[in-house]
């Protein structure tokens, strides 16, 4: 049976909580899927989990843990890294006998991929795998240094003033938002889609959502080329993975680079090629730097940003085939890792 619980995983000037979706018979040695929610590091909450992800984790008896984290601009890059490290430590020791630890798949959607990537760069042992849902794996890309306008027109300073002046916070979804996961979406017994659940009926039962003062903040900072300065001291990018061999030999760093690439876990990405918020080029850059033997990239033709967020794994839509292909690749990675333990 599918069960949801909530726990505090850290306190970094405020309580930080996580939601745990798990089968009641999940074994204590099953991998954990550590998930960071989308929202461009400035918005949304840990309940922004695609139903298909809850489904595939339940089927495999992998506990899925969705973590809150402190949002920008009130937090800093070091604060985000602190939250990511704490989430990784919590996931590794979740319901394990003393002295033992779990294997961890790290992943996220959109901006949530950035703290997942920070775990790979900074935590030991490396995760079992990295799973990116149309994610920001680095801000070291021209998309974030070219005054990219994502919104129809530039967002004014005064439109963001309230959110920027606000207190330290974690993401909280707007009441009635259609991008959040609700347990009623799935049957508890097997996590299959609940045919009695209706998005329309659920929305009718909710009052109109209030204005979200953080809406547009990711676009605001992107247009102002602010992200590299906000996260640059922890964002190492991936150019290091493709240094020219000749230059490396002269500096004596070739062996260190090869070891660093070898340490990187198998990575699975799916991405829509019509994504303007987080362009496909970010995922392609990661693949090109680390190599196709490390990064498996699945492209959804004609799909926009987070097209999968409210979908179920059994949805027959062709674009969900890409999600299923990415999950199948993740299965291969987990099986292979189990054989080499």
XYZ file of C-alpha atoms in Angstrom:
341
model
C 0.000 0.000 0.000
C 1.169 3.524 -0.809
C 1.804 5.595 2.305
C 2.816 9.238 2.674
C 4.610 10.556 5.743
C 6.318 13.855 6.532
C 9.499 14.308 8.562
C 11.860 17.113 9.480
C 15.245 16.360 7.950
C 17.212 19.414 9.115
C 16.937 22.802 10.781
C 18.937 25.527 9.073
C 17.496 28.645 10.662
C 14.060 27.146 10.043
C 12.626 23.616 10.009
C 13.176 21.778 6.720
C 10.744 18.974 5.957
C 10.385 16.212 3.415
C 7.483 14.107 2.175
C 8.109 10.371 1.908
C 6.057 8.276 -0.501
C 6.689 4.587 0.030
C 5.214 1.123 -0.178
C 4.471 -0.247 3.277
C 6.550 -3.331 2.448
C 9.568 -1.531 0.983
C 12.761 -3.351 2.074
C 15.308 -1.470 4.152
C 18.002 -1.948 1.505
C 15.986 -0.560 -1.423
C 17.441 2.514 -3.142
C 16.021 5.895 -2.200
C 14.895 8.319 -4.903
C 15.886 11.749 -3.555
C 13.841 14.428 -5.328
C 14.072 18.224 -5.382
C 11.001 20.049 -6.629
C 10.878 22.419 -9.629
C 10.308 26.151 -9.343
C 13.544 27.722 -10.548
C 15.027 27.722 -7.000
C 12.635 30.572 -6.145
C 9.137 29.083 -6.145
C 6.780 26.113 -5.748
C 6.954 23.420 -3.080
C 7.869 19.842 -2.345
C 4.369 18.651 -3.313
C 5.173 19.465 -6.956
C 5.857 15.829 -7.771
C 4.678 14.261 -11.038
C 2.253 11.376 -10.414
C 4.230 9.110 -12.752
C 7.296 9.432 -10.506
C 5.338 8.335 -7.434
C 4.028 5.414 -9.482
C 7.345 4.148 -10.787
C 9.011 4.401 -7.372
C 6.153 2.537 -5.693
C 6.299 -0.258 -8.266
C 10.023 -0.732 -7.620
C 9.622 -0.316 -3.842
C 11.979 2.670 -3.878
C 10.976 5.202 -1.220
C 10.546 8.571 -2.935
C 11.554 11.488 -0.715
C 10.659 14.999 -1.867
C 12.639 17.627 0.039
C 11.893 21.251 0.778
C 14.862 23.591 0.502
C 15.396 27.267 1.230
C 14.617 29.500 -1.708
C 16.532 32.307 -3.354
C 17.053 35.208 -3.014
C 16.753 34.846 0.770
C 19.131 31.895 0.849
C 22.589 31.778 -0.703
C 24.452 29.270 -2.820
C 26.154 27.949 0.326
C 22.750 27.664 1.992
C 21.395 25.635 -0.912
C 24.440 23.367 -0.773
C 23.939 22.921 2.973
C 20.319 21.843 2.392
C 21.322 19.464 -0.405
C 23.992 17.796 1.738
C 21.536 17.384 4.618
C 18.953 15.849 2.287
C 21.534 13.381 0.981
C 22.579 12.405 4.512
C 18.937 11.905 5.529
C 18.195 9.761 2.477
C 21.241 7.547 3.032
C 20.284 6.720 6.605
C 16.486 6.562 6.143
C 15.093 3.526 8.007
C 18.369 1.623 7.941
C 19.980 -0.436 10.709
C 22.707 1.366 12.620
C 25.968 1.411 10.722
C 24.328 0.821 7.339
C 23.301 3.208 4.579
C 21.160 3.305 1.458
C 22.060 3.716 -2.150
C 20.583 6.969 -3.426
C 19.262 8.067 -6.802
C 19.322 11.869 -6.869
C 17.013 13.786 -9.138
C 14.633 16.637 -9.603
C 12.619 18.694 -12.005
C 13.722 21.966 -13.609
C 15.524 24.058 -10.965
C 15.448 21.101 -8.582
C 18.089 19.385 -10.693
C 20.634 21.996 -9.607
C 20.786 20.927 -5.927
C 20.718 17.297 -7.096
C 23.795 18.045 -9.200
C 25.433 19.759 -6.226
C 25.146 16.464 -4.353
C 27.051 14.690 -7.120
C 29.786 17.328 -7.067
C 30.133 17.482 -3.285
C 28.952 14.323 -1.512
C 30.506 10.936 -0.878
C 29.893 8.304 -1.909
C 28.606 9.397 -5.322
C 24.918 8.680 -5.901
C 23.838 5.537 -7.680
C 22.440 7.690 -10.510
C 21.356 11.220 -11.416
C 17.897 11.642 -12.972
C 17.092 14.985 -14.600
C 13.563 16.021 -15.560
C 14.190 18.909 -17.977
C 16.572 20.291 -15.421
C 19.081 23.038 -14.767
C 22.302 21.104 -14.233
C 24.382 24.308 -14.319
C 23.953 28.033 -14.857
C 27.241 28.161 -16.769
C 25.535 28.402 -20.139
C 24.789 31.305 -22.543
C 21.090 31.029 -21.665
C 21.957 32.675 -18.345
C 24.354 35.338 -19.626
C 22.496 36.625 -22.690
C 19.675 38.696 -21.147
C 17.293 35.926 -22.174
C 13.690 37.124 -22.095
C 11.399 34.215 -21.196
C 8.349 36.231 -20.151
C 6.363 38.126 -22.811
C 7.945 41.381 -21.616
C 10.555 42.333 -19.013
C 9.424 41.955 -15.412
C 9.688 45.206 -13.469
C 11.650 45.586 -10.252
C 8.530 46.728 -8.433
C 6.739 43.528 -9.413
C 9.368 41.494 -7.556
C 9.949 43.858 -4.632
C 7.542 42.103 -2.244
C 9.049 38.664 -2.794
C 12.646 39.898 -2.674
C 12.016 41.697 0.625
C 10.350 38.660 2.178
C 11.742 36.455 4.957
C 13.723 33.242 4.634
C 11.362 30.598 3.306
C 10.942 27.220 1.717
C 8.684 26.667 -1.249
C 4.967 26.498 -0.542
C 2.553 25.742 -3.347
C -0.317 28.118 -3.937
C -3.610 26.609 -2.667
C -5.542 25.102 -5.529
C -2.534 24.920 -7.841
C -2.861 22.254 -10.506
C 0.844 21.370 -10.447
C 0.823 19.594 -7.073
C 0.527 15.907 -6.342
C -2.436 14.717 -4.296
C -2.645 11.214 -2.865
C -6.202 10.892 -4.184
C -4.767 10.845 -7.702
C -3.648 7.245 -7.180
C -5.144 4.070 -5.792
C -3.416 3.308 -2.515
C -3.265 -0.442 -3.121
C -1.140 -0.398 -6.279
C -0.487 3.295 -7.119
C -2.385 2.990 -10.384
C -4.295 6.006 -11.603
C -7.489 6.625 -9.665
C -10.245 6.807 -12.309
C -12.510 8.591 -9.838
C -10.135 11.525 -9.445
C -10.881 14.542 -11.601
C -8.678 17.620 -11.923
C -11.751 19.673 -12.802
C -13.676 18.567 -9.708
C -10.655 19.146 -7.483
C -10.271 22.669 -8.831
C -13.978 23.392 -8.338
C -13.625 22.549 -4.646
C -10.821 25.095 -4.221
C -11.220 28.874 -4.031
C -9.458 30.872 -6.742
C -5.722 30.795 -5.974
C -4.271 34.035 -4.595
C -1.611 35.920 -6.474
C 1.793 34.320 -6.006
C 4.308 37.144 -5.371
C 7.130 34.847 -6.504
C 5.602 34.172 -9.892
C 8.030 35.323 -12.568
C 11.063 35.539 -10.289
C 13.083 32.889 -12.184
C 12.400 34.751 -15.415
C 13.282 38.046 -13.711
C 16.717 36.857 -12.597
C 17.379 35.083 -15.893
C 16.705 38.245 -17.916
C 19.062 40.185 -15.643
C 21.860 37.602 -16.013
C 21.834 37.312 -12.222
C 22.118 33.558 -11.787
C 25.868 33.121 -12.407
C 26.608 35.652 -9.686
C 24.106 34.100 -7.269
C 25.368 30.515 -7.517
C 28.764 30.802 -9.196
C 30.815 29.915 -6.127
C 29.259 26.416 -5.985
C 28.426 25.930 -9.674
C 31.477 24.373 -11.328
C 29.697 23.561 -14.599
C 31.026 20.832 -16.878
C 33.721 22.426 -19.018
C 36.271 20.703 -16.778
C 35.172 17.362 -18.243
C 36.315 18.208 -21.769
C 39.667 19.904 -21.246
C 41.992 19.541 -24.187
C 44.290 16.575 -23.633
C 47.365 18.467 -24.830
C 46.794 21.343 -22.408
C 46.139 18.873 -19.612
C 49.310 16.952 -20.265
C 51.259 20.192 -20.047
C 49.682 20.905 -16.662
C 49.761 17.296 -15.520
C 46.001 17.248 -14.866
C 44.761 14.716 -17.423
C 44.689 11.821 -14.975
C 42.778 13.846 -12.381
C 40.169 14.868 -14.953
C 39.674 11.296 -16.117
C 39.212 10.155 -12.524
C 36.684 12.919 -11.942
C 34.666 11.921 -15.004
C 34.854 8.256 -14.004
C 33.456 9.153 -10.578
C 30.392 10.835 -12.111
C 27.343 8.545 -11.772
C 25.291 7.347 -14.742
C 22.926 10.166 -15.666
C 19.498 9.972 -17.291
C 17.780 13.037 -18.738
C 14.562 13.619 -20.608
C 13.847 17.019 -22.094
C 11.369 18.624 -24.478
C 12.878 20.316 -27.510
C 10.345 23.184 -27.301
C 11.408 24.135 -23.768
C 12.151 27.871 -23.595
C 12.447 28.172 -19.805
C 15.253 25.608 -19.535
C 16.407 24.913 -23.087
C 17.379 21.478 -24.314
C 20.848 22.907 -24.976
C 21.641 22.685 -21.244
C 21.124 18.929 -21.268
C 22.995 18.579 -24.548
C 25.933 20.515 -23.106
C 26.103 18.157 -20.126
C 26.004 15.107 -22.396
C 28.647 16.523 -24.718
C 30.983 17.333 -21.816
C 30.640 14.102 -19.842
C 30.098 11.833 -22.836
C 27.266 9.629 -24.054
C 28.631 6.734 -22.031
C 27.808 8.757 -18.908
C 24.711 10.692 -19.968
C 21.632 9.169 -21.616
C 19.500 11.952 -23.099
C 15.942 11.316 -24.301
C 14.280 14.107 -26.288
C 10.522 14.713 -26.459
C 9.727 16.375 -29.818
C 7.544 19.465 -29.621
C 7.213 19.396 -25.832
C 7.475 22.440 -23.601
C 8.836 22.846 -20.087
C 7.615 20.314 -17.504
C 5.060 18.828 -19.864
C 5.082 15.696 -17.686
C 4.248 17.343 -14.351
C 0.610 16.196 -14.133
C 0.946 12.976 -16.132
C 0.602 9.334 -15.128
C 2.978 6.613 -16.258
C 0.208 4.754 -18.106
C -0.841 7.812 -20.138
C -0.866 6.732 -23.801
C 0.334 10.108 -25.112
C 3.411 9.699 -27.359
C 5.425 12.193 -25.318
C 5.124 9.884 -22.303
C 7.022 7.255 -24.290
C 10.113 9.390 -23.700
C 9.491 9.299 -19.941
C 9.074 5.526 -20.066
C 12.303 5.190 -22.054
C 14.159 7.271 -19.481
C 12.754 5.155 -16.645
C 13.769 1.969 -18.470
C 17.322 3.297 -18.716
C 17.289 4.076 -14.992
C 16.167 0.503 -14.333
C 19.167 -0.782 -16.276
C 21.509 1.372 -14.206
C 20.049 0.175 -10.901
C 20.203 -3.481 -11.952
C 23.799 -3.116 -13.088
C 24.753 -1.391 -9.838
C 23.127 -4.192 -7.837
C 25.223 -6.770 -9.660
C 28.463 -4.970 -8.878
C 27.795 -4.408 -5.170
